[in-house]
Tab-separated table of C-alpha atoms in Angstrom:
chain	number	residue	atom	x	y	z
Q	1	UNK	CA	0.042	-0.267	-0.116
Q	2	UNK	CA	1.182	3.080	-0.743
Q	3	UNK	CA	-0.467	7.020	0.797
Q	4	UNK	CA	0.109	9.532	-1.225
Q	5	UNK	CA	-1.213	13.087	-0.850
Q	6	UNK	CA	-3.394	12.373	2.383
Q	7	UNK	CA	-4.973	9.736	1.139
Q	8	UNK	CA	-4.653	6.263	2.681
Q	9	UNK	CA	-3.953	3.815	-0.955
Q	10	UNK	CA	-5.563	0.734	-0.976
Q	11	UNK	CA	-4.454	-2.790	-0.281
Q	12	UNK	CA	-3.026	-4.448	-2.568
Q	13	UNK	CA	-2.061	-7.988	-3.579
Q	14	UNK	CA	1.254	-7.988	-6.094
Q	15	UNK	CA	-0.221	-11.702	-7.862
Q	16	UNK	CA	-3.877	-10.521	-7.808
Q	17	UNK	CA	-4.662	-6.702	-7.978
Q	18	UNK	CA	-1.473	-6.281	-10.254
Q	19	UNK	CA	-0.989	-9.613	-12.131
Q	20	UNK	CA	3.136	-9.915	-11.314
Q	21	UNK	CA	4.374	-13.377	-11.905
Q	22	UNK	CA	6.758	-15.871	-9.955
Q	23	UNK	CA	10.459	-14.882	-11.175
Q	24	UNK	CA	13.954	-16.707	-9.942
Q	25	UNK	CA	17.038	-14.735	-9.997
Q	26	UNK	CA	20.392	-14.702	-9.496
Q	27	UNK	CA	22.471	-13.663	-6.428
Q	28	UNK	CA	26.470	-13.184	-6.518
Q	29	UNK	CA	28.648	-13.364	-3.275
Q	30	UNK	CA	32.322	-12.910	-2.353
Q	31	UNK	CA	33.460	-13.989	1.202
Q	32	UNK	CA	36.706	-13.638	3.437
Q	33	UNK	CA	37.801	-13.861	6.605
Q	34	UNK	CA	40.737	-14.279	8.904
Q	35	UNK	CA	40.629	-16.550	12.239
Q	36	UNK	CA	37.093	-16.892	14.154
Q	37	UNK	CA	36.038	-13.103	11.710
Q	38	UNK	CA	34.331	-13.774	8.741
Q	39	UNK	CA	33.357	-10.997	6.927
Q	40	UNK	CA	30.524	-11.452	3.557
Q	41	UNK	CA	28.999	-9.470	0.943
Q	42	UNK	CA	26.370	-10.295	-1.425
Q	43	UNK	CA	23.684	-8.501	-4.437
Q	44	UNK	CA	20.580	-9.575	-6.359
Q	45	UNK	CA	18.750	-7.337	-8.398
Q	46	UNK	CA	14.603	-8.579	-8.746
Q	47	UNK	CA	12.575	-7.310	-11.938
Q	48	UNK	CA	8.957	-7.485	-11.259
Q	49	UNK	CA	6.266	-6.362	-14.540
Q	50	UNK	CA	2.693	-7.614	-14.812
Q	51	UNK	CA	-0.953	-6.224	-15.873
Q	52	UNK	CA	-4.394	-6.281	-14.710
Q	53	UNK	CA	-7.056	-5.243	-17.553
Q	54	UNK	CA	-9.962	-4.218	-14.817
Q	55	UNK	CA	-8.075	-2.750	-11.195
Q	56	UNK	CA	-9.692	-0.706	-9.824
Q	57	UNK	CA	-7.875	0.714	-6.518
Q	58	UNK	CA	-5.876	4.123	-5.162
Q	59	UNK	CA	-1.643	3.988	-5.405
Q	60	UNK	CA	-0.185	7.223	-4.388
Q	61	UNK	CA	-2.969	9.199	-3.845
Q	62	UNK	CA	-4.537	9.048	-6.980
Q	63	UNK	CA	-7.397	6.507	-8.611
Q	64	UNK	CA	-6.732	3.314	-10.573
Q	65	UNK	CA	-9.401	1.678	-13.524
Q	66	UNK	CA	-9.500	0.021	-15.589
Q	67	UNK	CA	-6.202	-1.468	-17.601
Q	68	UNK	CA	-3.972	-0.971	-15.307
Q	69	UNK	CA	0.268	-1.498	-15.852
Q	70	UNK	CA	3.382	-1.899	-13.494
Q	71	UNK	CA	6.531	-2.783	-12.763
Q	72	UNK	CA	8.422	-3.430	-9.144
Q	73	UNK	CA	11.856	-3.159	-9.411
Q	74	UNK	CA	15.042	-3.646	-6.137
Q	75	UNK	CA	18.075	-4.180	-5.286
Q	76	UNK	CA	19.823	-5.950	-2.621
Q	77	UNK	CA	22.500	-5.379	-0.705
Q	78	UNK	CA	23.616	-7.213	2.002
Q	79	UNK	CA	26.350	-6.395	4.454
Q	80	UNK	CA	26.733	-9.428	7.186
Q	81	UNK	CA	29.815	-10.234	9.423
Q	82	UNK	CA	29.758	-13.353	11.763
Q	83	UNK	CA	31.955	-14.169	14.898
Q	84	UNK	CA	32.831	-17.738	15.928
Q	85	UNK	CA	30.983	-18.836	19.406
Q	86	UNK	CA	31.820	-22.435	18.635
Q	87	UNK	CA	34.554	-24.287	16.393
Q	88	UNK	CA	34.844	-27.328	16.696
Q	89	UNK	CA	35.760	-28.261	12.739
Q	90	UNK	CA	38.536	-30.648	13.720
Q	91	UNK	CA	36.258	-32.873	16.085
Q	92	UNK	CA	34.848	-36.567	13.906
Q	93	UNK	CA	32.380	-34.600	11.047
Q	94	UNK	CA	33.108	-31.099	12.052
Q	95	UNK	CA	30.326	-28.275	14.047
Q	96	UNK	CA	30.523	-24.397	13.878
Q	97	UNK	CA	27.840	-21.882	15.465
Q	98	UNK	CA	27.806	-18.239	14.846
Q	99	UNK	CA	26.924	-15.210	15.874
Q	100	UNK	CA	25.871	-13.286	12.852
Q	101	UNK	CA	25.722	-9.085	12.796
Q	102	UNK	CA	23.785	-8.269	8.944
Q	103	UNK	CA	22.414	-5.275	7.364
Q	104	UNK	CA	20.382	-5.240	4.206
Q	105	UNK	CA	19.845	-2.456	2.441
Q	106	UNK	CA	16.349	-2.651	-0.192
Q	107	UNK	CA	16.504	0.495	-3.078
Q	108	UNK	CA	13.956	0.415	-6.024
Q	109	UNK	CA	10.877	1.548	-7.428
Q	110	UNK	CA	7.087	0.828	-8.146
Q	111	UNK	CA	5.213	2.302	-10.732
Q	112	UNK	CA	1.556	1.811	-11.776
Q	113	UNK	CA	0.224	2.720	-14.847
Q	114	UNK	CA	-3.311	3.424	-16.522
Q	115	UNK	CA	-3.889	5.560	-20.707
Q	116	UNK	CA	-4.357	8.882	-18.388
Q	117	UNK	CA	-2.449	8.331	-15.431
Q	118	UNK	CA	0.647	6.917	-13.594
Q	119	UNK	CA	3.087	7.432	-10.837
Q	120	UNK	CA	5.618	5.565	-8.807
Q	121	UNK	CA	7.394	5.202	-5.168
Q	122	UNK	CA	11.594	5.078	-4.413
Q	123	UNK	CA	12.677	3.857	-0.950
Q	124	UNK	CA	15.504	2.633	0.260
Q	125	UNK	CA	15.151	0.948	3.283
Q	126	UNK	CA	18.126	0.169	5.200
Q	127	UNK	CA	17.591	-3.126	8.193
Q	128	UNK	CA	19.674	-4.258	10.575
Q	129	UNK	CA	19.559	-7.939	11.161
Q	130	UNK	CA	21.337	-10.002	14.052
Q	131	UNK	CA	21.214	-14.062	13.710
Q	132	UNK	CA	22.877	-17.414	13.990
Q	133	UNK	CA	25.355	-19.465	11.108
Q	134	UNK	CA	24.721	-23.398	11.907
Q	135	UNK	CA	27.804	-25.516	9.970
Q	136	UNK	CA	27.200	-29.154	11.095
Q	137	UNK	CA	29.578	-32.031	8.873
Q	138	UNK	CA	27.809	-34.341	7.690
Q	139	UNK	CA	30.815	-37.033	6.030
Q	140	UNK	CA	34.240	-35.033	7.207
Q	141	UNK	CA	34.988	-32.069	4.808
Q	142	UNK	CA	33.065	-33.460	1.467
Q	143	UNK	CA	29.672	-33.530	2.854
Q	144	UNK	CA	28.244	-30.280	5.186
Q	145	UNK	CA	24.614	-29.459	6.036
Q	146	UNK	CA	23.931	-25.873	6.570
Q	147	UNK	CA	21.863	-23.417	7.718
Q	148	UNK	CA	21.130	-19.441	7.690
Q	149	UNK	CA	18.858	-17.335	10.519
Q	150	UNK	CA	18.455	-13.441	10.899
Q	151	UNK	CA	16.028	-11.113	11.666
Q	152	UNK	CA	14.699	-8.419	14.029
Q	153	UNK	CA	11.621	-7.133	15.456
Q	154	UNK	CA	11.292	-3.802	16.145
Q	155	UNK	CA	8.054	-1.580	16.551
Q	156	UNK	CA	6.677	-0.346	12.816
Q	157	UNK	CA	7.910	-4.033	11.706
Q	158	UNK	CA	9.382	-7.792	11.543
Q	159	UNK	CA	12.329	-8.803	8.974
Q	160	UNK	CA	13.257	-12.964	9.050
Q	161	UNK	CA	16.359	-13.759	6.524
Q	162	UNK	CA	16.948	-18.031	6.709
Q	163	UNK	CA	18.549	-20.575	4.417
Q	164	UNK	CA	18.749	-24.210	4.697
Q	165	UNK	CA	20.600	-26.072	2.108
Q	166	UNK	CA	23.656	-29.486	1.961
Q	167	UNK	CA	26.317	-28.750	0.354
Q	168	UNK	CA	29.084	-31.638	-1.405
Q	169	UNK	CA	32.560	-29.826	-2.386
Q	170	UNK	CA	34.610	-32.433	-4.526
Q	171	UNK	CA	37.308	-30.653	-4.320
Q	172	UNK	CA	39.117	-27.867	-1.429
Q	173	UNK	CA	38.412	-25.142	-3.701
Q	174	UNK	CA	35.097	-26.124	-5.176
Q	175	UNK	CA	31.691	-26.643	-3.634
Q	176	UNK	CA	28.216	-27.303	-4.627
Q	177	UNK	CA	25.029	-26.445	-3.562
Q	178	UNK	CA	21.495	-26.525	-2.346
Q	179	UNK	CA	18.415	-25.753	-0.807
Q	180	UNK	CA	16.407	-23.072	-0.038
Q	181	UNK	CA	15.443	-19.719	1.355
Q	182	UNK	CA	13.045	-17.563	2.381
Q	183	UNK	CA	12.781	-13.135	3.169
Q	184	UNK	CA	9.956	-12.167	4.548
Q	185	UNK	CA	8.979	-8.752	5.129
Q	186	UNK	CA	6.710	-6.693	6.847
Q	187	UNK	CA	7.358	-2.999	7.286
Q	188	UNK	CA	5.073	0.489	8.050
Q	189	UNK	CA	7.060	3.210	7.367
Q	190	UNK	CA	6.299	7.010	6.127
Q	191	UNK	CA	3.514	6.904	3.219
Q	192	UNK	CA	4.644	3.301	1.438
Q	193	UNK	CA	3.083	0.034	4.058
Q	194	UNK	CA	4.086	-3.720	2.840
Q	195	UNK	CA	3.736	-7.407	3.786
Q	196	UNK	CA	5.841	-9.397	1.036
Q	197	UNK	CA	7.805	-12.543	1.138
Q	198	UNK	CA	10.540	-14.556	-1.771
Q	199	UNK	CA	11.695	-18.170	-1.255
Q	200	UNK	CA	12.069	-20.489	-2.873
Q	201	UNK	CA	14.696	-23.461	-3.830
Q	202	UNK	CA	18.282	-22.410	-5.318
Q	203	UNK	CA	21.937	-23.966	-6.020
Q	204	UNK	CA	25.254	-22.670	-5.724
Q	205	UNK	CA	28.756	-22.843	-6.795
Q	206	UNK	CA	31.195	-21.831	-5.213
Q	207	UNK	CA	35.212	-21.619	-5.572
Q	208	UNK	CA	37.573	-20.477	-2.633
Q	209	UNK	CA	40.741	-19.694	-2.865
């Protein structure tokens, strides 16, 4: 929902009301560490488009009816620091638990257009998060299970980000993994209210040196 000009907007469903469909997108991540300290940065860009031939709603203070075309575009920058609370990687198959601090920056735009009206709303939301990162060895340094959970709750909303995967390391410098990721955000800030989540399976290839 986007309010504007003192007018409360209509709460819209991205799929039902705006006709946006599921999309998949690549994520790029770089990481490094020294001792118990680990740093990582990831980035991805999402781009959704949709249309509704018979819409009727208020967005950013304007009434939209009839055929409506819309788009949602955003970039996500993810900065993460981890400190190892417990490291037993050298015992049996290995086990470690890390305390995680993360800042996730959303920067994007949502636009709506009819035959006679058009408007858009920019947004830029930095989100600090805390969580835990768990690694459990299954077969020495070859097969490993991983779980990363971060989130935050405050007066204007909640944010939750988690991913779980199984990784296979056929060579010391090559890691192949697959798992599932869920990100959910429910915020109400300024003129924008968003209750939004993305989730789905993923595969990853990691090269280290």
